Coordinates of C-alpha atoms in Angstrom, one line a residue:
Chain A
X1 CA -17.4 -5.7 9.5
X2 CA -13.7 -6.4 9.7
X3 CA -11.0 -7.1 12.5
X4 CA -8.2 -4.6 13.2
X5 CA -5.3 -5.4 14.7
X6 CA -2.1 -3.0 15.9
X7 CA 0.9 -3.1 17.5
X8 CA 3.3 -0.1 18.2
X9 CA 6.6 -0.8 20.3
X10 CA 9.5 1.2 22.1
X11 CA 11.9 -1.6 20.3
X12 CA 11.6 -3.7 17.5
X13 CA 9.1 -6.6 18.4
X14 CA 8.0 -9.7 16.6
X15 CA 3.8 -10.2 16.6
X16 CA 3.3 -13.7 16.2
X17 CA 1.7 -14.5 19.5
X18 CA -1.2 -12.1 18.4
X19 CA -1.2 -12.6 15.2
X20 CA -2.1 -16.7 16.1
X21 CA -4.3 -15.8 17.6
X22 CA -5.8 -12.9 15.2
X23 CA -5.5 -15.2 12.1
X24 CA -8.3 -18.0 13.7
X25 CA -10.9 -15.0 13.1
X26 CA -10.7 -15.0 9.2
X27 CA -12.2 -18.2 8.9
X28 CA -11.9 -20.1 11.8
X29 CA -13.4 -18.4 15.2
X30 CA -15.2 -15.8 13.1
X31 CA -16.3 -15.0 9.5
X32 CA -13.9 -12.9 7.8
X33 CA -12.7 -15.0 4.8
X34 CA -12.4 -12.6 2.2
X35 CA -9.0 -11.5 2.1
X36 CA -6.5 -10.2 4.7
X37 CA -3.0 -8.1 5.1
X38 CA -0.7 -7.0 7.1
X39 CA 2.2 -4.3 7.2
X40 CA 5.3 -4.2 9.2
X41 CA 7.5 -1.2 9.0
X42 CA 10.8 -2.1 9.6
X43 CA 13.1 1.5 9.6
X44 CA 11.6 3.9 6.9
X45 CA 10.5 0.5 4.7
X46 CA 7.2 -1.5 4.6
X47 CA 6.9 -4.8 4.3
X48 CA 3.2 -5.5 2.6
X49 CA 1.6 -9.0 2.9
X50 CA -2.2 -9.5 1.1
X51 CA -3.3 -12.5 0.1
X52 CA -7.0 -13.5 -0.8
X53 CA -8.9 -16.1 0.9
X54 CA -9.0 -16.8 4.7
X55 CA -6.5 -16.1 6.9
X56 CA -7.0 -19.1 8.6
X57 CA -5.8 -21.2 5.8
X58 CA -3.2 -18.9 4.0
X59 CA 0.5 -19.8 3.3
X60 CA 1.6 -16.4 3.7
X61 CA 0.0 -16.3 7.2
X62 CA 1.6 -19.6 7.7
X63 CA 4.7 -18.0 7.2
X64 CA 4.1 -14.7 9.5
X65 CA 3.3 -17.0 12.3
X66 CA 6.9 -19.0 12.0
X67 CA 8.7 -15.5 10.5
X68 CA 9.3 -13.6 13.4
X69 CA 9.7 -10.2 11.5
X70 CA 10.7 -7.8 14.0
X71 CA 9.1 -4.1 13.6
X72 CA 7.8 -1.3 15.8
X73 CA 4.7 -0.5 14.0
X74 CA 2.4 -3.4 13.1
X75 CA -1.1 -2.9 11.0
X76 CA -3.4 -6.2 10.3
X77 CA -6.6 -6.6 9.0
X78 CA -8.9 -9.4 8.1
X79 CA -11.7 -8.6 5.9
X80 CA -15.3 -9.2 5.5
X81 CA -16.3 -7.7 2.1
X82 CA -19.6 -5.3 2.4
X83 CA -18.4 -2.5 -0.5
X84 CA -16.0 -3.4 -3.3
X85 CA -15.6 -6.7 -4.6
X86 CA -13.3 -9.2 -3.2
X87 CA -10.3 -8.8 -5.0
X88 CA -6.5 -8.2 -4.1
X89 CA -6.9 -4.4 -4.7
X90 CA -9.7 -4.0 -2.1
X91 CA -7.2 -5.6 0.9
X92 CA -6.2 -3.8 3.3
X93 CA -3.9 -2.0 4.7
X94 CA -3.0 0.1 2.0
X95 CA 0.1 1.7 1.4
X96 CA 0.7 5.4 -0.2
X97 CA 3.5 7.3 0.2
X98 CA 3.7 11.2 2.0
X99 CA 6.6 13.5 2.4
X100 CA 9.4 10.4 2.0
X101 CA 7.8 8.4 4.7
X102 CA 5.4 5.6 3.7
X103 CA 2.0 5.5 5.3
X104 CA -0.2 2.2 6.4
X105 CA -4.2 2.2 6.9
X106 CA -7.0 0.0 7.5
X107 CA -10.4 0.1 8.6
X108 CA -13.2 -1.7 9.8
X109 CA -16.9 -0.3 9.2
X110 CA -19.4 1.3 6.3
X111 CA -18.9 4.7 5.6
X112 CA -22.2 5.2 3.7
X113 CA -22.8 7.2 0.3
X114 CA -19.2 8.6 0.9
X115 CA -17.9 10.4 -1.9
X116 CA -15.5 12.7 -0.7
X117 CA -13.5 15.4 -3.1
X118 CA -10.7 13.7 -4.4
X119 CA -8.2 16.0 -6.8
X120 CA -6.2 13.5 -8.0
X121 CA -2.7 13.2 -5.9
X122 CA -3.6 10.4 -4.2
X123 CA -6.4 8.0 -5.8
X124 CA -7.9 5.0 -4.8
X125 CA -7.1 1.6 -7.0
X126 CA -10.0 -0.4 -5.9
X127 CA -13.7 0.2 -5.3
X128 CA -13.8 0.3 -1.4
X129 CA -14.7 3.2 1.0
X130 CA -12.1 2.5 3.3
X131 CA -9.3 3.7 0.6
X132 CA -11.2 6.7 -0.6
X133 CA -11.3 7.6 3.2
X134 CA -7.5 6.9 3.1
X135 CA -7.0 9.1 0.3
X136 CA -8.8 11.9 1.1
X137 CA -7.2 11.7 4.8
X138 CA -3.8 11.7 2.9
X139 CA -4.9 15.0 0.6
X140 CA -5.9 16.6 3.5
X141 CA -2.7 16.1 5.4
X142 CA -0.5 16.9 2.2
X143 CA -2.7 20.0 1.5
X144 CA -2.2 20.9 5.3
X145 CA 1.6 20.5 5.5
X146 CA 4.8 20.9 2.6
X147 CA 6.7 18.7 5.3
X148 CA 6.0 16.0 7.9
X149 CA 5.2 18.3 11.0
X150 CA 5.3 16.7 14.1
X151 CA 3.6 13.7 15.4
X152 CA 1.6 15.7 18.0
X153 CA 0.4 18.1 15.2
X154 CA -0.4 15.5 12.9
X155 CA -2.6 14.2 15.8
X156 CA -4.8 17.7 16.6
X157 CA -5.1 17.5 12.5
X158 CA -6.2 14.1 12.7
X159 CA -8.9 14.7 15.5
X160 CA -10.5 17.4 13.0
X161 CA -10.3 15.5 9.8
X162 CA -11.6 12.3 11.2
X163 CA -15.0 13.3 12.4
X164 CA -15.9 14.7 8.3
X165 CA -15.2 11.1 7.0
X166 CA -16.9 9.1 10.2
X167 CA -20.6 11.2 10.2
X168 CA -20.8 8.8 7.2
X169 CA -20.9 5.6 8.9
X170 CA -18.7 3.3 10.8
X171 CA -14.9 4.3 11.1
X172 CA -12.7 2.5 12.6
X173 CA -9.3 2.4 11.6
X174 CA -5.8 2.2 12.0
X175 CA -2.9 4.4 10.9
X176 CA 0.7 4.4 10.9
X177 CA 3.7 6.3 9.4
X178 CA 6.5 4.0 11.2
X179 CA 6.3 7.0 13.6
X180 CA 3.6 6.4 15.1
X181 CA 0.1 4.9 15.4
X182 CA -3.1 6.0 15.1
X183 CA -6.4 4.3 16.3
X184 CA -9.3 5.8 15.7
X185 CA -13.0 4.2 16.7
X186 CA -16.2 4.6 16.2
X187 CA -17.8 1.4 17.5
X188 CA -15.1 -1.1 18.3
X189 CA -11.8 -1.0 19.2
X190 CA -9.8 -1.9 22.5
X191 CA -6.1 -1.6 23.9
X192 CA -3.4 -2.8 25.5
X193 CA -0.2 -1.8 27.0
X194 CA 2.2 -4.7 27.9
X195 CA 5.3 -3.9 30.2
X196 CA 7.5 -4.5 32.8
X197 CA 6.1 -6.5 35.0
X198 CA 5.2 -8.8 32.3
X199 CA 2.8 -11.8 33.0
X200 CA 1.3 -14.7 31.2
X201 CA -1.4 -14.6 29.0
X202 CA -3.6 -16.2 26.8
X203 CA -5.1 -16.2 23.3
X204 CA -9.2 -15.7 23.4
X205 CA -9.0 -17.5 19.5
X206 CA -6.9 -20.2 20.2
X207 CA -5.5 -22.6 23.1
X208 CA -1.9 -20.4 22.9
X209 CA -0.7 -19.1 25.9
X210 CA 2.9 -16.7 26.7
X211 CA 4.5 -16.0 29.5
X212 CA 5.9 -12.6 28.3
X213 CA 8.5 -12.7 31.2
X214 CA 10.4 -14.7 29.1
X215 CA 10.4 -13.2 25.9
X216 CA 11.3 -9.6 27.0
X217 CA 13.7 -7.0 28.9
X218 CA 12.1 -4.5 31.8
X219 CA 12.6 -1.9 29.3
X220 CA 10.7 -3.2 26.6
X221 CA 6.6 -1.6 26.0
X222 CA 4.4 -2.7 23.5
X223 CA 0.7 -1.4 22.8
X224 CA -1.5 -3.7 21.0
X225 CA -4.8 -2.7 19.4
X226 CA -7.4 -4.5 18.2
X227 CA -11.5 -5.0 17.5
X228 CA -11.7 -6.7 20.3
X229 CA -9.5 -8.5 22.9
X230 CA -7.4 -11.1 21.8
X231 CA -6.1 -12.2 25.3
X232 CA -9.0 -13.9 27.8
X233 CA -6.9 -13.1 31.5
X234 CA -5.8 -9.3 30.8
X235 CA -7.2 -5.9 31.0
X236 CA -7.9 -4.2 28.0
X237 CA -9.0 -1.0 27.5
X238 CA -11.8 0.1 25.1
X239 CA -11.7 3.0 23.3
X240 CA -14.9 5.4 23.9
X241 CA -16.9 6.4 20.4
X242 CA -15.6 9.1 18.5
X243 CA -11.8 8.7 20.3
X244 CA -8.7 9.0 18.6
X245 CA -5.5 7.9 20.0
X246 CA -1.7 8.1 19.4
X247 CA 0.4 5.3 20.1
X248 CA 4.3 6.0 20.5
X249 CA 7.2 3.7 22.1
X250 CA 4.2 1.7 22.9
X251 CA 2.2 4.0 24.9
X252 CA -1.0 6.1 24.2
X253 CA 0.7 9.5 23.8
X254 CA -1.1 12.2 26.6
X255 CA -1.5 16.1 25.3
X256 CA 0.5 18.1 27.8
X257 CA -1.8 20.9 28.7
X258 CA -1.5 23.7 26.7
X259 CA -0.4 26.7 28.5
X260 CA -2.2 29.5 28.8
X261 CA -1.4 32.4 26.4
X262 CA -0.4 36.1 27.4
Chain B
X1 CA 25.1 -4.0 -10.1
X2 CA 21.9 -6.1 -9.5
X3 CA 19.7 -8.5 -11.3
X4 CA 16.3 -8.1 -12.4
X5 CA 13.8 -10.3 -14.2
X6 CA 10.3 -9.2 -15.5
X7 CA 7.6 -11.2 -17.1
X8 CA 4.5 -10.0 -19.0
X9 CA 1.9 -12.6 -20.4
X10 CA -1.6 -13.2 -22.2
X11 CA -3.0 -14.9 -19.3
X12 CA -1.9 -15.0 -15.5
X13 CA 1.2 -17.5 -15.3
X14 CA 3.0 -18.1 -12.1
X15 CA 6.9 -17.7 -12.2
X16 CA 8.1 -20.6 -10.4
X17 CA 10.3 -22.0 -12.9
X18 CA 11.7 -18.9 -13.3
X19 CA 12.2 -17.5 -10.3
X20 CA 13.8 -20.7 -8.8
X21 CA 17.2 -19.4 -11.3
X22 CA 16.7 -16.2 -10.3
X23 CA 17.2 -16.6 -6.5
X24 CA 20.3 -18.5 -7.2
X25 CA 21.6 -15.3 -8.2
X26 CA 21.0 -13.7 -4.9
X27 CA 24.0 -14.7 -3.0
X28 CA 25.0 -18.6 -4.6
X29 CA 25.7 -18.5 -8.8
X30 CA 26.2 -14.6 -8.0
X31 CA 27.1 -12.3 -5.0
X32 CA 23.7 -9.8 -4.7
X33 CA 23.0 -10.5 -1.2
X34 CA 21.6 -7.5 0.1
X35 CA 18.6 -7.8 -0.6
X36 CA 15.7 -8.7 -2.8
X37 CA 12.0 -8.2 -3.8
X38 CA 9.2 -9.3 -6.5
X39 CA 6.2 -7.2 -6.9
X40 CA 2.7 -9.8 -8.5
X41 CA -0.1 -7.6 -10.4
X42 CA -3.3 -9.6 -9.9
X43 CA -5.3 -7.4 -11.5
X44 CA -5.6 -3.7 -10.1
X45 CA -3.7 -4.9 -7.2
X46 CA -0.1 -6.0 -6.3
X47 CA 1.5 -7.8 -3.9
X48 CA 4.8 -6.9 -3.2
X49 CA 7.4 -9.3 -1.3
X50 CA 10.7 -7.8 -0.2
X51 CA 13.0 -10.0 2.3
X52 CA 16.7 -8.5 3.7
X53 CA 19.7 -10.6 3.4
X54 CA 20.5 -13.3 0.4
X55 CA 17.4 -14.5 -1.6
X56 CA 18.7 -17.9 -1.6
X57 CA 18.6 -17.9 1.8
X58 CA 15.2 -16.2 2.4
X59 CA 11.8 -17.9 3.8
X60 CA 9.9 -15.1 1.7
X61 CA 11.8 -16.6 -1.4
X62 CA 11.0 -19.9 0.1
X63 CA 7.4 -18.9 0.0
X64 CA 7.2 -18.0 -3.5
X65 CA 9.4 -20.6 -5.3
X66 CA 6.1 -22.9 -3.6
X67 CA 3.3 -20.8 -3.7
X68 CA 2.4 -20.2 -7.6
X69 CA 1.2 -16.9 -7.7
X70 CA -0.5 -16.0 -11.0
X71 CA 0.2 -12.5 -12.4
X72 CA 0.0 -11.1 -16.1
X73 CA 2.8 -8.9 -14.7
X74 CA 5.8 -9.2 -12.1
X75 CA 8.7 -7.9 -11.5
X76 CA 11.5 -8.9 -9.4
X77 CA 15.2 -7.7 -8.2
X78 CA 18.0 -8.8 -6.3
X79 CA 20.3 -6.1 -5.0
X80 CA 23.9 -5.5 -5.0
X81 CA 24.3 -2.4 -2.6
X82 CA 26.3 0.5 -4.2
X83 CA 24.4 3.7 -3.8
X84 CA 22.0 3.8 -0.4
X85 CA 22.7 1.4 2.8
X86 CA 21.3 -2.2 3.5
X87 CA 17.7 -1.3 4.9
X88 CA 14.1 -2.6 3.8
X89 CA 13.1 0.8 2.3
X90 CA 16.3 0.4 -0.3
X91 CA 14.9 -2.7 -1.6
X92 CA 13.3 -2.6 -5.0
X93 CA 10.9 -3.1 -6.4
X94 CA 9.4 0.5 -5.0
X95 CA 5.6 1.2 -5.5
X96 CA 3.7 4.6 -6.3
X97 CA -0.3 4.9 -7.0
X98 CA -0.7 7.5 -10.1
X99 CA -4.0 7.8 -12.1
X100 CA -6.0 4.9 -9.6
X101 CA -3.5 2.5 -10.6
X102 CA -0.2 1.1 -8.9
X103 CA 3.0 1.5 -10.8
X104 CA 6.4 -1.1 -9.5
X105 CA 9.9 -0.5 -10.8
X106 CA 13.0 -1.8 -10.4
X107 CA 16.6 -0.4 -11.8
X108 CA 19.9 -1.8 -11.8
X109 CA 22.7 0.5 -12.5
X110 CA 24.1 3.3 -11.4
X111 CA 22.9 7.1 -11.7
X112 CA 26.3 9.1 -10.5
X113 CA 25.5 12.4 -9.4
X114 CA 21.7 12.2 -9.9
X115 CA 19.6 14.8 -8.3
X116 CA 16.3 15.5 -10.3
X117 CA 14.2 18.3 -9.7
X118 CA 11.4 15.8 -7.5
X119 CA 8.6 18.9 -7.2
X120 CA 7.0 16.8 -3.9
X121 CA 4.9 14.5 -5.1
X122 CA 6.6 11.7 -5.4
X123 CA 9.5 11.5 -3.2
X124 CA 11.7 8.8 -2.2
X125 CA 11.7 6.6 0.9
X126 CA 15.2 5.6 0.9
X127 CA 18.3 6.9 0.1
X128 CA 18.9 5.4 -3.6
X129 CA 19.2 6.6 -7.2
X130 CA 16.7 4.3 -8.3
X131 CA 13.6 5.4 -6.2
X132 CA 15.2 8.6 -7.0
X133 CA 14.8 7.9 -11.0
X134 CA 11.3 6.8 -10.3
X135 CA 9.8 9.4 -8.6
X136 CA 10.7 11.5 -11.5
X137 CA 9.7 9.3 -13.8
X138 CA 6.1 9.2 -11.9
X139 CA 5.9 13.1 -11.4
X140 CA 6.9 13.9 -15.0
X141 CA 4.6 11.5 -16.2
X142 CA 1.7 13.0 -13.8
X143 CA 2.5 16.2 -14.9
X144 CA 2.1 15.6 -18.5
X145 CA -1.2 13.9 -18.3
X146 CA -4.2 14.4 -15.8
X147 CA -5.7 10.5 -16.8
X148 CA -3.8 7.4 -17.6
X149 CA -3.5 7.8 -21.7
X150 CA -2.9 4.9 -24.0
X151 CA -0.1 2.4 -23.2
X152 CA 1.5 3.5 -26.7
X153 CA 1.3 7.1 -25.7
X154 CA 3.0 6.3 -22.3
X155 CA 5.6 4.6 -24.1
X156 CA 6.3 7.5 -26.4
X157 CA 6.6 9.4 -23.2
X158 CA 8.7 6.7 -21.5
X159 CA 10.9 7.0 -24.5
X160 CA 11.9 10.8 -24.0
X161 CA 11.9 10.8 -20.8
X162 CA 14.8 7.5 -20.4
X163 CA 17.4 9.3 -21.6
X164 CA 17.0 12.7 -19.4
X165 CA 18.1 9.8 -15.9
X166 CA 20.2 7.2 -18.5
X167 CA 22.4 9.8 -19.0
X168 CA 23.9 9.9 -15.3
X169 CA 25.6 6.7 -15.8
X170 CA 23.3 3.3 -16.3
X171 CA 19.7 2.5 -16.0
X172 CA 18.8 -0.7 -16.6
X173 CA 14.7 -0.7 -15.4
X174 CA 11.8 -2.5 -15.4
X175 CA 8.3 -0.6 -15.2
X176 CA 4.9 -1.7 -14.9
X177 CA 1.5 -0.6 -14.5
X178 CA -0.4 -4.0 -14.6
X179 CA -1.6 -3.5 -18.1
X180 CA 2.0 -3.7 -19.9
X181 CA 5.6 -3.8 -18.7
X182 CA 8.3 -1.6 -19.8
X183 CA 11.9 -2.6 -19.7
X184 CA 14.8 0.1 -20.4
X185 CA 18.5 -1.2 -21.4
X186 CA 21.3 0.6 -20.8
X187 CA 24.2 -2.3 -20.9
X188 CA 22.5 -5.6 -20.5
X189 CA 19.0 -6.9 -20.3
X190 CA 17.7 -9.8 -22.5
X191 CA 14.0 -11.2 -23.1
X192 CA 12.6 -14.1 -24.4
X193 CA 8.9 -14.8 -25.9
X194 CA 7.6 -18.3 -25.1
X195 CA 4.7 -19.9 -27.2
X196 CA 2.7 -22.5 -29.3
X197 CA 4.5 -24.8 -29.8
X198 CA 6.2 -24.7 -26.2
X199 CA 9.5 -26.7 -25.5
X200 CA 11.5 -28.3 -22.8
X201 CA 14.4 -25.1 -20.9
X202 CA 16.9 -26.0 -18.9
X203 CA 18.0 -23.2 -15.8
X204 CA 21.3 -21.7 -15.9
X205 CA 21.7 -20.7 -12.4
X206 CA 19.9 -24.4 -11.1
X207 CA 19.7 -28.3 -12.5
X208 CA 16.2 -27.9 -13.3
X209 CA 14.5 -28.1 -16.0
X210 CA 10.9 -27.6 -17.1
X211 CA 8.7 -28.7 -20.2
X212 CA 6.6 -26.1 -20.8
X213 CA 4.5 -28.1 -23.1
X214 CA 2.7 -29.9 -20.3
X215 CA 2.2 -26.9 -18.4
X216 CA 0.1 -24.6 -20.9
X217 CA -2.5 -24.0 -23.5
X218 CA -1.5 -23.1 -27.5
X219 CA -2.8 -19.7 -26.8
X220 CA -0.7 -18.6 -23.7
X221 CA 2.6 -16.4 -24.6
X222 CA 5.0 -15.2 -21.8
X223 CA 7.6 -12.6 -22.1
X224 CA 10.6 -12.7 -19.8
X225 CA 12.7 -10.1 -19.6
X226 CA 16.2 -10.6 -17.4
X227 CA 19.4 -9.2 -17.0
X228 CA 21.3 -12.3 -18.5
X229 CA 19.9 -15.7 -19.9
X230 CA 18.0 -17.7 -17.3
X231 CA 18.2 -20.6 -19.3
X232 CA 21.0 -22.9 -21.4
X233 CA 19.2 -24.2 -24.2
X234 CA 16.6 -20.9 -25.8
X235 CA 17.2 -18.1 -27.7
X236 CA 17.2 -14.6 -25.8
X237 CA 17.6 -11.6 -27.7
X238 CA 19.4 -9.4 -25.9
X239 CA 18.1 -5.4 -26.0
X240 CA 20.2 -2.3 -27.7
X241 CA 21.8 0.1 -25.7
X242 CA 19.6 2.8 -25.1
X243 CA 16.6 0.5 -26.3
X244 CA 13.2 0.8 -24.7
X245 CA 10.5 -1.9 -25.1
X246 CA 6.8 -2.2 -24.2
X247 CA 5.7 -5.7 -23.5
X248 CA 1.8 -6.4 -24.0
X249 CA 0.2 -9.8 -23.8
X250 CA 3.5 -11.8 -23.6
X251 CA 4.6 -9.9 -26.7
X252 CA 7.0 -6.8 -27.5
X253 CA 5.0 -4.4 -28.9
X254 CA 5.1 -2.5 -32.1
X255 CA 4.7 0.4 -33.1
X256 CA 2.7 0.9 -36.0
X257 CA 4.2 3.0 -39.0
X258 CA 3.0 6.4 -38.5
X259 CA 0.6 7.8 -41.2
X260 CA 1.6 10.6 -43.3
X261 CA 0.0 13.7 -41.9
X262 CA -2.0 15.6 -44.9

């Protein structure tokens, strides 16, 4: 098993608090020292960091801690290798591109003798299940639209294609397109929505604590997601097995109602 | 106009030395401050590192000038804005998967006018010429083969396709697939082979200076391919107009002499 960790904002936001604290689990407070990555969007771009080893002890995580890179759409992952080698092309997220806009994923769980039809635009470059499942969700969605529909849409499809790929194990994962975010779990996975009034917290992994009051306007919003709470003295909320959520401007988007037809 | 430099080797090197000229170029011995990025194969897998703003200036570039990343295969750019605003996702190098395997490129020059037929597969991110160039490049080459062929029959390929985008004005690139780099001249790009018996180089763009002799084996060979000299005191042979190269194991490769067909 992995850790997950998101963040989608209503305005540009640097991580480092949670990212401290999210780094002491590859190596440090828990046992996930076999690579790690995160991916800010910034705009349209992607920014990609991997590096092998733990977290914990990496100089590029070094540098994401004291870098306050500033995006609205976050993805991290720590991993704990169970299928594929550890090598760099087995850490996540991983990036492929999708009607012009570049798309982020990364998951935590088995999916189990999964082998699903691939035909050939999008491919996996390393041996794991978590990019096959990537790149069959990203054939799917290309097969299912010539052109990015809209966030909501891509949602319903989402809530149908994740179910095929999760029968086969554990699926947790993260998703974003710089749009949006999309959590999906089937064991683990908890959020939080930070806004106005902020408070103080504190960092479960580590002896950090933020008074978020200081670091933030009224308007600001943040949702953070991860495996499991990173803070020890706020409310977070777990996601039920089998849920799928969409995070935009830092919120957990709600369906409207469909209205009846006549 | 921007700068690039490639290197392709026999055995993963890091690029320090070389890379510590490079940057110079991004904003102090030359004015390409918008941007810059370097893309590491380590094995299947690549990390890519793109940073805003001068590289001189950057704590990415920081990172890497101390961090020896070994790679059989990296490219890297520093970009001087002319077609496509300042934003992340115009920062080369770009990044496609085809055939299970990534694929990084970087251009300098400009394609005036350049609108290829891009049939949806691949399509650009950002708004320049270059990603432009390279998703055609990446969809014609899909669409002439349905597995990766030999590196000498992608370079045949390589070699008709060039001049179809060099034709819109001037395309300078640098390609790479983690097995072999290709590099693409249209005004200027230069490349030296290091190997047995190494000597001391001397930076252009830095007062530094390295003895390579201390710092390999008789076997390793390196191939650095730039847009001008990096250093004072070697020999670079600068490439044709028009010129394509494949570099394999630190080495240009050549083509062998064609048997007579019977």
């Amino acid at each position: 098993m992995c850790q997950l960790l998101g963040m989608n904002c209503n305005t540009p936001t640097d991580i480092t608090f949670s990212f401290s604290g999210f780094v002491q689990r590859g190596g440090r407070t828990d046992r996930h020292a076999d690579g790690w990555g995160i991916a800010f969007f910034e705009g349209r771009g992607v920014r990609l960091f991997i590096d092998s080893g733990a977290a914990c002890k990496s100089p590029v995580a070094e540098l994401i801690r004291h870098y306050p890179i500033k995006s609205r759409n976050v993805i991290s992952h720590i991993r704990k290798a169970t299928v594929g080698e550890v090598s760099l092309e087995n850490n996540h997220p991983f990036v492929r591109e999708l009607w012009g806009r570049y798309w982020v994923f990364a998951h935590n769980g088995d999916l189990k003798h999964y082998a699903p039809p691939l035909r050939g635009r999008f491919c996996p470059v390393g041996g794991t299940d978590s990019e096959r499942a990537f790149c069959w969700l990203m054939q799917e969605l290309a097969e299912a639209y010539a052109d990015m529909p809209s966030m909501e849409e891509l949602t319903r499809t989402l809530t149908e294609l994740t179910p095929q790929a999760a029968r086969f194990g554990t699926f947790n994962f993260l998703l974003s397109n710089g749009q949006a975010l999309w959590a999906h779990a089937s064991t683990s996975l908890c959020y939080i929505v930070r806004q106005h009034p902020f408070t103080r917290a504190r960092l479960v992994d580590e002896d950090l604590s933020v008074n978020f009051a200081e670091h933030t306007t009224p308007a600001d919003r943040v949702a953070v997601v991860a495996t499991t709470p990173l803070t020890s003295d706020e409310h977070w909320t777990p996601f039920q097995p089998g849920e799928l959520k969409m995070f935009q401007d830092g919120a957990p988007f709600v369906a409207k109602t469909p209205q009846k037809e006549i």
